[in-house]
Coordinates of C-alpha atoms (C1' of nucleotides) in Angstrom, one line a residue:
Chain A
X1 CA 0.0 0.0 0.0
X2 CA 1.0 3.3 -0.7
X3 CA -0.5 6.1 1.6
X4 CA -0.5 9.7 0.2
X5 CA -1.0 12.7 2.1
X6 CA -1.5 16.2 1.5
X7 CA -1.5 18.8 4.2
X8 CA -1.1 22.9 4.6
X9 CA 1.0 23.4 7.6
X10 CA 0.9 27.2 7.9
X11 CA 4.5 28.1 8.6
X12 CA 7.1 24.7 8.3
X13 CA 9.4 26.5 11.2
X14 CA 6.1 26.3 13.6
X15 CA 4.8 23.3 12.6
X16 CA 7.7 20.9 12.3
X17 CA 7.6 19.1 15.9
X18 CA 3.9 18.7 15.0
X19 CA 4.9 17.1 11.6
X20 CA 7.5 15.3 12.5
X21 CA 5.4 14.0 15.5
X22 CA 2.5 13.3 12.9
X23 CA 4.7 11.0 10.1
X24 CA 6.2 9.4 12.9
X25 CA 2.3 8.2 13.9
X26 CA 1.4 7.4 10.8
X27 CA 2.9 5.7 7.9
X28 CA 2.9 8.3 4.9
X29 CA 5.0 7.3 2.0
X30 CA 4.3 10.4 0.3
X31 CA 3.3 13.9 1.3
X32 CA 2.8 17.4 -0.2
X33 CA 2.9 20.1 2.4
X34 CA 1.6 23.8 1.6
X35 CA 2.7 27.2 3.2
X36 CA 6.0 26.5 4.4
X37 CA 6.6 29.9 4.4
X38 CA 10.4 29.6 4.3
X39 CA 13.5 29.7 1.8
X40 CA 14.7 26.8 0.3
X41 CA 18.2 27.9 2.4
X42 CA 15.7 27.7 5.7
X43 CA 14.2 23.9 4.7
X44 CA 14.3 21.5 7.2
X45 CA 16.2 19.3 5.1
X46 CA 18.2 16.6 7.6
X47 CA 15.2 16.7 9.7
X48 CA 13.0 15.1 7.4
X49 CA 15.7 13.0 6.1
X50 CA 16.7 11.7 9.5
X51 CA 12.6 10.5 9.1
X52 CA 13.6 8.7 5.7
X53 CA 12.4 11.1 3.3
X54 CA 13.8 12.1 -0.1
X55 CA 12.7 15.8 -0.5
X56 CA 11.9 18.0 -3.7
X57 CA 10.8 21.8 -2.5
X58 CA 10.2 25.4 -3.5
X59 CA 10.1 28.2 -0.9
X60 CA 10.0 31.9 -0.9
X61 CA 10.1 34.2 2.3
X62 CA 6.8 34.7 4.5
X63 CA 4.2 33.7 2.0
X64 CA 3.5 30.5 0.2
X65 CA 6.0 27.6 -0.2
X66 CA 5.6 23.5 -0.9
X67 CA 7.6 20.8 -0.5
X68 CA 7.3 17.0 -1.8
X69 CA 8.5 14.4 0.6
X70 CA 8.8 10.8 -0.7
X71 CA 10.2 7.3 1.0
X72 CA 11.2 6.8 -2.3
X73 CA 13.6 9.0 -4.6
X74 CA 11.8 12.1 -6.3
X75 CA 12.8 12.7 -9.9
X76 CA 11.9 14.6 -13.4
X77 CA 11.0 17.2 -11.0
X78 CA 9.6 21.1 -11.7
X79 CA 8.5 23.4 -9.3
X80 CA 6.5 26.0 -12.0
X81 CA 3.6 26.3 -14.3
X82 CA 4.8 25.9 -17.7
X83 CA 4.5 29.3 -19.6
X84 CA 3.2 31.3 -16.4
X85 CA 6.1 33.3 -14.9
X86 CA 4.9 33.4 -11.3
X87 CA 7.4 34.6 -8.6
X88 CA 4.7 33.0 -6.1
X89 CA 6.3 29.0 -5.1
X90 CA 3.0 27.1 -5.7
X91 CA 4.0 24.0 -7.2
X92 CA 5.8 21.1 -6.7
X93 CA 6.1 18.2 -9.1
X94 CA 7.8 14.9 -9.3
X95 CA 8.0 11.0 -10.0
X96 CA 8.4 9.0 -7.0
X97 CA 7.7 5.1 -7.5
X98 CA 6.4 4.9 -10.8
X99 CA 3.9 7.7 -9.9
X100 CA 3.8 11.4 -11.0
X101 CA 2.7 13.5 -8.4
X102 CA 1.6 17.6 -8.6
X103 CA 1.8 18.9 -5.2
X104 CA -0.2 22.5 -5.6
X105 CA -1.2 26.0 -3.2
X106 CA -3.7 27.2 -5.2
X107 CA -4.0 31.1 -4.7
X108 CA -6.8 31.7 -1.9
X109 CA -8.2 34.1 -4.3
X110 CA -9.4 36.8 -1.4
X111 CA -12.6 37.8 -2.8
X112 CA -14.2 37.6 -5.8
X113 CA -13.7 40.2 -7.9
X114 CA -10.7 41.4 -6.7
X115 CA -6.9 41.8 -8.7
X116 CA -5.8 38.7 -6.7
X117 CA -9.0 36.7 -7.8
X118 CA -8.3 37.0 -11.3
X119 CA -4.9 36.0 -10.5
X120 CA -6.5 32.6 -8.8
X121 CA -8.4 31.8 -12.2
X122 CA -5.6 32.6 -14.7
X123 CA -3.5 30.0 -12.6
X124 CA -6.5 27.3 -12.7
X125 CA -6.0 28.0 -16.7
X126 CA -2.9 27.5 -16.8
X127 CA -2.3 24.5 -14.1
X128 CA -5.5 23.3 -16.3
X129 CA -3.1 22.9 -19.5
X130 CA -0.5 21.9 -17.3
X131 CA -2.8 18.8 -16.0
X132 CA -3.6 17.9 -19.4
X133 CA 0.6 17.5 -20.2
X134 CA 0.9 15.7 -17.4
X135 CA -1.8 13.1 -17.5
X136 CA -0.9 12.5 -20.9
X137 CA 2.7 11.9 -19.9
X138 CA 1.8 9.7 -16.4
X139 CA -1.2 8.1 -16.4
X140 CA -0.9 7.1 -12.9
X141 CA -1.4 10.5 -11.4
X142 CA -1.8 12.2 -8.1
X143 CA -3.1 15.9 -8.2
X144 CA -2.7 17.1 -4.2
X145 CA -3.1 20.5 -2.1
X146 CA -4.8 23.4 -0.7
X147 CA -6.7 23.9 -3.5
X148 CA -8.6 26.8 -1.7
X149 CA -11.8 25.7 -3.9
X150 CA -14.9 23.7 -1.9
X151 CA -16.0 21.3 -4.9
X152 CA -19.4 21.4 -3.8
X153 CA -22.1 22.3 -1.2
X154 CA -21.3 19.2 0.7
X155 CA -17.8 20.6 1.3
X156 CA -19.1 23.4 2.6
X157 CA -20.5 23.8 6.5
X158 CA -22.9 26.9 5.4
X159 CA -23.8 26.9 2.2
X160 CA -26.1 29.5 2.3
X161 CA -23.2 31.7 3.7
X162 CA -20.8 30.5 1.1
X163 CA -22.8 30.9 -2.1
X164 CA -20.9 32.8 -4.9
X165 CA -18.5 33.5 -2.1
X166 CA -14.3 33.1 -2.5
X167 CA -13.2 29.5 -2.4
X168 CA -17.0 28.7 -3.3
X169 CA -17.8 30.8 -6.5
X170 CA -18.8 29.0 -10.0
X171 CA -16.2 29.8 -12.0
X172 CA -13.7 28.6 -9.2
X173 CA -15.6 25.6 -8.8
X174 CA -15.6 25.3 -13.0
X175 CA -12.3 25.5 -13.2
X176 CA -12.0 22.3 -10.9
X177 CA -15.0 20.4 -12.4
X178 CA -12.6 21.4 -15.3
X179 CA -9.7 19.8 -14.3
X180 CA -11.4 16.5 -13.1
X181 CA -13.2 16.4 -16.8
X182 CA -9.9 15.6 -17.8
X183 CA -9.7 12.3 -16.2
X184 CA -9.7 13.2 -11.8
X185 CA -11.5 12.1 -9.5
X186 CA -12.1 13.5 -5.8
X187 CA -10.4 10.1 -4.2
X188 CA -12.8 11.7 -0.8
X189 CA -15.8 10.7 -2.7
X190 CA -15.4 7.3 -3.9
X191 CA -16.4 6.3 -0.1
X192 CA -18.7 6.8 2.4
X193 CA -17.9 10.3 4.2
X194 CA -19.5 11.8 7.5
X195 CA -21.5 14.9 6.8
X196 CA -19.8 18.2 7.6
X197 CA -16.4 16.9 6.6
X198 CA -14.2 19.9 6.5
X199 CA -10.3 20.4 5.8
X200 CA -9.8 23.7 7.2
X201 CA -11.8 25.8 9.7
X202 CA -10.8 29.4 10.4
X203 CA -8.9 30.1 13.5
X204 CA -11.3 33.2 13.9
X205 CA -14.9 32.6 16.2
X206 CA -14.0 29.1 17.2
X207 CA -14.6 27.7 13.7
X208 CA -12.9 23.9 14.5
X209 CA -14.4 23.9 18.4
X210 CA -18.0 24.5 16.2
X211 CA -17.2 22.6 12.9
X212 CA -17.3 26.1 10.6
X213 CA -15.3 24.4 8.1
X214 CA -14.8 23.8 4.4
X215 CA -13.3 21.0 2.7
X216 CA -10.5 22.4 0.3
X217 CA -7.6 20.3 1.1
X218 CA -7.7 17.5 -1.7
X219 CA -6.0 14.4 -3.2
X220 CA -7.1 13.8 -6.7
X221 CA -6.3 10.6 -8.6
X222 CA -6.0 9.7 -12.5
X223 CA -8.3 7.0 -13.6
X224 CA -5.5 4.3 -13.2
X225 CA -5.2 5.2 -9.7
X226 CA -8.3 5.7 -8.9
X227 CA -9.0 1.9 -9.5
X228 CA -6.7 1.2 -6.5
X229 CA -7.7 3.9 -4.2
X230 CA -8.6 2.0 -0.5
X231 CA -9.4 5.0 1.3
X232 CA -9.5 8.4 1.5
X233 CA -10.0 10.9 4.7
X234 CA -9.1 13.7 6.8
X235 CA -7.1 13.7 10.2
X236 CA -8.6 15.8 12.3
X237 CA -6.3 15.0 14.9
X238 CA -3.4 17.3 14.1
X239 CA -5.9 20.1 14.1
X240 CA -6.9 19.6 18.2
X241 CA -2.6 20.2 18.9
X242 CA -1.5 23.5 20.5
X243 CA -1.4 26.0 17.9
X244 CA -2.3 24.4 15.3
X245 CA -2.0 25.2 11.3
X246 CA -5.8 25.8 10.4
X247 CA -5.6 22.6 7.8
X248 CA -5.9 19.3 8.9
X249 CA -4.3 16.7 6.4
X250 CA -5.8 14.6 3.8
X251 CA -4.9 11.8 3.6
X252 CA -5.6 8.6 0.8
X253 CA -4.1 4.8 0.3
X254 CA -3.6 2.9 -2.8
X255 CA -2.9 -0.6 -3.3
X256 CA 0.3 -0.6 -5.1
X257 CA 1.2 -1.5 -8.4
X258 CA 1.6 -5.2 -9.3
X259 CA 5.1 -5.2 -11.3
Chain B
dA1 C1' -19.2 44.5 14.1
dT2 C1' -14.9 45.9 7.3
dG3 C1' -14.6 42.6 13.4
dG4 C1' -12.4 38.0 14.8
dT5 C1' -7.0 34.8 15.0
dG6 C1' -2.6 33.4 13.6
dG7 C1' 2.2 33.8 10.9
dC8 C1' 5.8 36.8 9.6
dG9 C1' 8.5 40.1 11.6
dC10 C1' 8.1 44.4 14.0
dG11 C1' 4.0 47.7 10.4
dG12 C1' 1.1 45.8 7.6
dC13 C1' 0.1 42.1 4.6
dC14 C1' -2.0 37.6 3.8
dA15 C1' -5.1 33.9 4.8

DNA sequence: ATGGTGGCGCGGCCA
């Protein structure tokens, strides 16, 4: 089995202990994380090697920044959209195992309507095209991240709230329909799923202590994959620690490939 | 309630 996970930590430097305390709990072959929020020069590199990690990432200062970590080697990697110069480290890509995986921070978007809004949907264009290379390329493919984008009402704890709201809007939610018309599924909905299952709740008002969450956090899976996809969930658990990042991983198993 | 909380970094931006 291979178990996948995906999870936006909010600050690497804060969060490590809690990571390192997670992975150590739980047997994750392969995880994207989101919002390190740290240069390359700053990665906790020996730390996550000492876990038995081979490690692919792409920081900037203060904002943004993902990493890759595999058990096994990470290569063919690239850490941009093709044709979209973006200063903004979003993306991390790589083979690991016979498997491509796109590790992704979508931009939050911050209301729609706004400059950084339209940035959001010119990067679901182009990470759209980009999807289509890839799948063509790898047909066993894993699509991860903070996607900042519930897929639907389910995923969202107030709907009524939410509606045409950022992270919620149509075209947002088009541009992802989009991208699983290419040939993704949500691995969270090919099982059985409490109601009001959120990824992230807003430290503000007590969202997590009152469930006021959305689910944005996603692991997406190529048809191939999807075939031997056992399970996929969120951990709450990470979310109860002291200071907390305000995601909660996502996590999803597949049975590995018969060679 | 144009608020609330948290991270970065030390004022104001971003989520």
């Amino acid at each position: 089995m291979t178990t996948v996970a995906s999870w936006n930590v909010n600050s690497l430097k804060v969060r490590l202990p809690q990571l390192v305390e997670w992975l150590a709990a739980n047997p994750i072959d392969v995880i994207g994380l989101q919002e390190t929020k740290l240069t390359d020069e700053h990665f906790p590199q020996a730390e996550l090697e000492a876990l038995g990690y081979h490690v692919l990432r792409s920081g900037q200062k203060t904002y943004n920044g993902v990493a890759l970590l595999s058990r096994q080697p990470i290569e063919a990697t690239k850490v941009d959209l093709d044709g979209f110069d973006d200063p903004q480290r979003r993306v991390a890509i790589g083979t690991s195992g016979g498997v491509r995986y796109l590790n992704l921070y979508v931009p939050n978007g911050q209301a729609v309507g706004s400059e950084k809004y339209a940035y959001k949907l010119r990067w679901l264009e182009a990470l759209h095209r980009l999807v289509q290379a890839e799948l063509a390329a790898h047909p066993q493919l894993v699509v991860m991240g903070d996607f900042n984008i519930a897929p639907d009402d389910r995923d969202v704890h107030d709907p009524a709230a939410w509606a045409g709201q950022i992270l919620c809007s149509d075209a947002e939610r088009g541009a992802l329909q989009g991208l699983l018309g290419l040939g993704l599924t949500d691995t969270f909905r090919l099982f059985e799923q409490p109601e009001a299952s959120f990824s992230w709740w807003d430290y503000r008002q007590a969202g997590f202590r009152r469930n006021l969450g959305l689910r944005i956090d996603l692991i997406l899976a190529s048809n191939a994959l999807r075939d031997r996809c056992h399970s996929s969930t969120v951990d709450k658990e990470p979310r109860r620690a002291e200071r907390p990042s305000d995601h909660a991983p996502a996590v999803a198993q597949f049975q590995s490939h018969p060679l």
